[in-house]
Amino acid sequence: MSVLLVGYDLNSPGQNYVDLIESIEEYTCCHALDSMWFVDTQKAPKEVHKDLSAHLDKGDQLYVMRLHKHWAALRANNSETFDRLKFTLE
């Protein structure tokens, strides 16, 4: 498996994040920041992007990127996400 970074902005007024978040949560995942998730999957970023795009409107943005060993984070309040990501990538 590999860890993907998923980040999004839903730009249309009154956007509903529920369907997108439920779709992300179908993967093994950690919610890192407001609109950023770490997803652990065997799928390629392009496949995950396609899956999640079904829940976006025309003006929305979605990025899906594979993470590798070289990364950094400020631990702050979400130590569970930090510890899990550290274990997965190291």
PDB file of C-alpha atoms in Angstrom:
ATOM      1  CA  MET A   1       0.000   0.000   0.000  1.00  0.00           C
ATOM      2  CA  SER A   2       1.032   3.600  -0.342  1.00  0.00           C
ATOM      3  CA  VAL A   3      -0.067   6.839   1.248  1.00  0.00           C
ATOM      4  CA  LEU A   4      -1.764   9.474  -0.883  1.00  0.00           C
ATOM      5  CA  LEU A   5      -2.359  13.074   0.099  1.00  0.00           C
ATOM      6  CA  VAL A   6      -5.876  14.216  -0.810  1.00  0.00           C
ATOM      7  CA  GLY A   7      -6.663  17.923  -0.645  1.00  0.00           C
ATOM      8  CA  TYR A   8      -9.740  19.743  -1.896  1.00  0.00           C
ATOM      9  CA  ASP A   9     -11.580  23.052  -2.029  1.00  0.00           C
ATOM     10  CA  LEU A  10     -15.285  23.098  -2.746  1.00  0.00           C
ATOM     11  CA  ASN A  11     -15.759  26.586  -4.141  1.00  0.00           C
ATOM     12  CA  SER A  12     -19.485  26.811  -4.911  1.00  0.00           C
ATOM     13  CA  PRO A  13     -21.574  28.503  -2.208  1.00  0.00           C
ATOM     14  CA  GLY A  14     -23.510  26.067  -0.044  1.00  0.00           C
ATOM     15  CA  GLN A  15     -21.380  23.076  -1.022  1.00  0.00           C
ATOM     16  CA  ASN A  16     -22.086  19.834   0.801  1.00  0.00           C
ATOM     17  CA  TYR A  17     -18.919  18.038   1.892  1.00  0.00           C
ATOM     18  CA  VAL A  18     -20.765  14.984   3.236  1.00  0.00           C
ATOM     19  CA  ASP A  19     -20.711  12.882   0.040  1.00  0.00           C
ATOM     20  CA  LEU A  20     -17.056  13.667  -0.645  1.00  0.00           C
ATOM     21  CA  ILE A  21     -16.006  12.889   2.932  1.00  0.00           C
ATOM     22  CA  GLU A  22     -17.979   9.632   2.953  1.00  0.00           C
ATOM     23  CA  SER A  23     -16.223   8.637  -0.270  1.00  0.00           C
ATOM     24  CA  ILE A  24     -12.807   9.422   1.244  1.00  0.00           C
ATOM     25  CA  GLU A  25     -13.703   7.458   4.378  1.00  0.00           C
ATOM     26  CA  GLU A  26     -14.311   4.343   2.277  1.00  0.00           C
ATOM     27  CA  TYR A  27     -10.514   4.138   2.127  1.00  0.00           C
ATOM     28  CA  THR A  28      -8.195   3.540   5.066  1.00  0.00           C
ATOM     29  CA  CYS A  29      -7.575   7.173   5.920  1.00  0.00           C
ATOM     30  CA  CYS A  30      -6.612   9.853   8.443  1.00  0.00           C
ATOM     31  CA  HIS A  31      -8.149  13.329   8.490  1.00  0.00           C
ATOM     32  CA  ALA A  32      -5.170  15.681   8.781  1.00  0.00           C
ATOM     33  CA  LEU A  33      -6.483  19.242   8.261  1.00  0.00           C
ATOM     34  CA  ASP A  34      -9.849  20.791   7.361  1.00  0.00           C
ATOM     35  CA  SER A  35      -9.702  19.750   3.710  1.00  0.00           C
ATOM     36  CA  MET A  36      -6.694  17.429   3.707  1.00  0.00           C
ATOM     37  CA  TRP A  37      -6.605  13.664   4.215  1.00  0.00           C
ATOM     38  CA  PHE A  38      -4.024  10.885   4.090  1.00  0.00           C
ATOM     39  CA  VAL A  39      -5.341   7.823   2.260  1.00  0.00           C
ATOM     40  CA  ASP A  40      -3.676   4.406   2.400  1.00  0.00           C
ATOM     41  CA  THR A  41      -4.488   2.452  -0.769  1.00  0.00           C
ATOM     42  CA  GLN A  42      -3.088   0.370  -3.598  1.00  0.00           C
ATOM     43  CA  LYS A  43      -4.903   2.565  -6.121  1.00  0.00           C
ATOM     44  CA  ALA A  44      -2.983   5.083  -8.198  1.00  0.00           C
ATOM     45  CA  PRO A  45      -3.593   8.783  -7.519  1.00  0.00           C
ATOM     46  CA  LYS A  46      -5.403   9.045 -10.858  1.00  0.00           C
ATOM     47  CA  GLU A  47      -7.881   6.317  -9.811  1.00  0.00           C
ATOM     48  CA  VAL A  48      -8.603   7.935  -6.435  1.00  0.00           C
ATOM     49  CA  HIS A  49      -9.003  11.312  -8.161  1.00  0.00           C
ATOM     50  CA  LYS A  50     -11.562   9.766 -10.524  1.00  0.00           C
ATOM     51  CA  ASP A  51     -13.473   8.167  -7.619  1.00  0.00           C
ATOM     52  CA  LEU A  52     -13.653  11.395  -5.641  1.00  0.00           C
ATOM     53  CA  SER A  53     -14.358  13.685  -8.615  1.00  0.00           C
ATOM     54  CA  ALA A  54     -17.877  12.283  -8.801  1.00  0.00           C
ATOM     55  CA  HIS A  55     -18.677  14.421  -5.724  1.00  0.00           C
ATOM     56  CA  LEU A  56     -17.339  17.734  -7.077  1.00  0.00           C
ATOM     57  CA  ASP A  57     -18.849  20.625  -9.020  1.00  0.00           C
ATOM     58  CA  LYS A  58     -17.294  22.507 -11.917  1.00  0.00           C
ATOM     59  CA  GLY A  59     -15.461  25.135  -9.825  1.00  0.00           C
ATOM     60  CA  ASP A  60     -14.070  22.761  -7.209  1.00  0.00           C
ATOM     61  CA  GLN A  61     -10.428  21.717  -6.804  1.00  0.00           C
ATOM     62  CA  LEU A  62      -9.026  18.303  -5.956  1.00  0.00           C
ATOM     63  CA  TYR A  63      -5.405  17.190  -5.617  1.00  0.00           C
ATOM     64  CA  VAL A  64      -4.277  13.603  -5.083  1.00  0.00           C
ATOM     65  CA  MET A  65      -0.528  12.995  -4.660  1.00  0.00           C
ATOM     66  CA  ARG A  66       1.556  10.011  -3.607  1.00  0.00           C
ATOM     67  CA  LEU A  67       3.732  10.627  -0.530  1.00  0.00           C
ATOM     68  CA  HIS A  68       7.191   9.177  -0.098  1.00  0.00           C
ATOM     69  CA  LYS A  69       9.648   8.866   2.785  1.00  0.00           C
ATOM     70  CA  HIS A  70      10.820  12.466   2.733  1.00  0.00           C
ATOM     71  CA  TRP A  71       8.207  14.539   4.523  1.00  0.00           C
ATOM     72  CA  ALA A  72       7.814  16.816   7.509  1.00  0.00           C
ATOM     73  CA  ALA A  73       4.947  17.838   9.770  1.00  0.00           C
ATOM     74  CA  LEU A  74       4.268  19.834  12.885  1.00  0.00           C
ATOM     75  CA  ARG A  75       2.843  17.369  15.383  1.00  0.00           C
ATOM     76  CA  ALA A  76       0.544  19.867  17.123  1.00  0.00           C
ATOM     77  CA  ASN A  77      -2.769  18.453  18.380  1.00  0.00           C
ATOM     78  CA  ASN A  78      -3.265  15.554  15.990  1.00  0.00           C
ATOM     79  CA  SER A  79      -0.645  13.125  17.270  1.00  0.00           C
ATOM     80  CA  GLU A  80      -2.611  10.033  16.142  1.00  0.00           C
ATOM     81  CA  THR A  81      -2.403  11.153  12.503  1.00  0.00           C
ATOM     82  CA  PHE A  82       1.260  12.079  12.882  1.00  0.00           C
ATOM     83  CA  ASP A  83       2.216   8.768  14.504  1.00  0.00           C
ATOM     84  CA  ARG A  84       0.273   6.719  11.981  1.00  0.00           C
ATOM     85  CA  LEU A  85       1.757   8.563   9.011  1.00  0.00           C
ATOM     86  CA  LYS A  86       5.264   8.319  10.454  1.00  0.00           C
ATOM     87  CA  PHE A  87       4.900   4.572  10.878  1.00  0.00           C
ATOM     88  CA  THR A  88       3.482   4.095   7.360  1.00  0.00           C
ATOM     89  CA  LEU A  89       6.108   6.133   5.515  1.00  0.00           C
ATOM     90  CA  GLU A  90       9.265   5.213   7.392  1.00  0.00           C
TER      91      GLU A  90
END
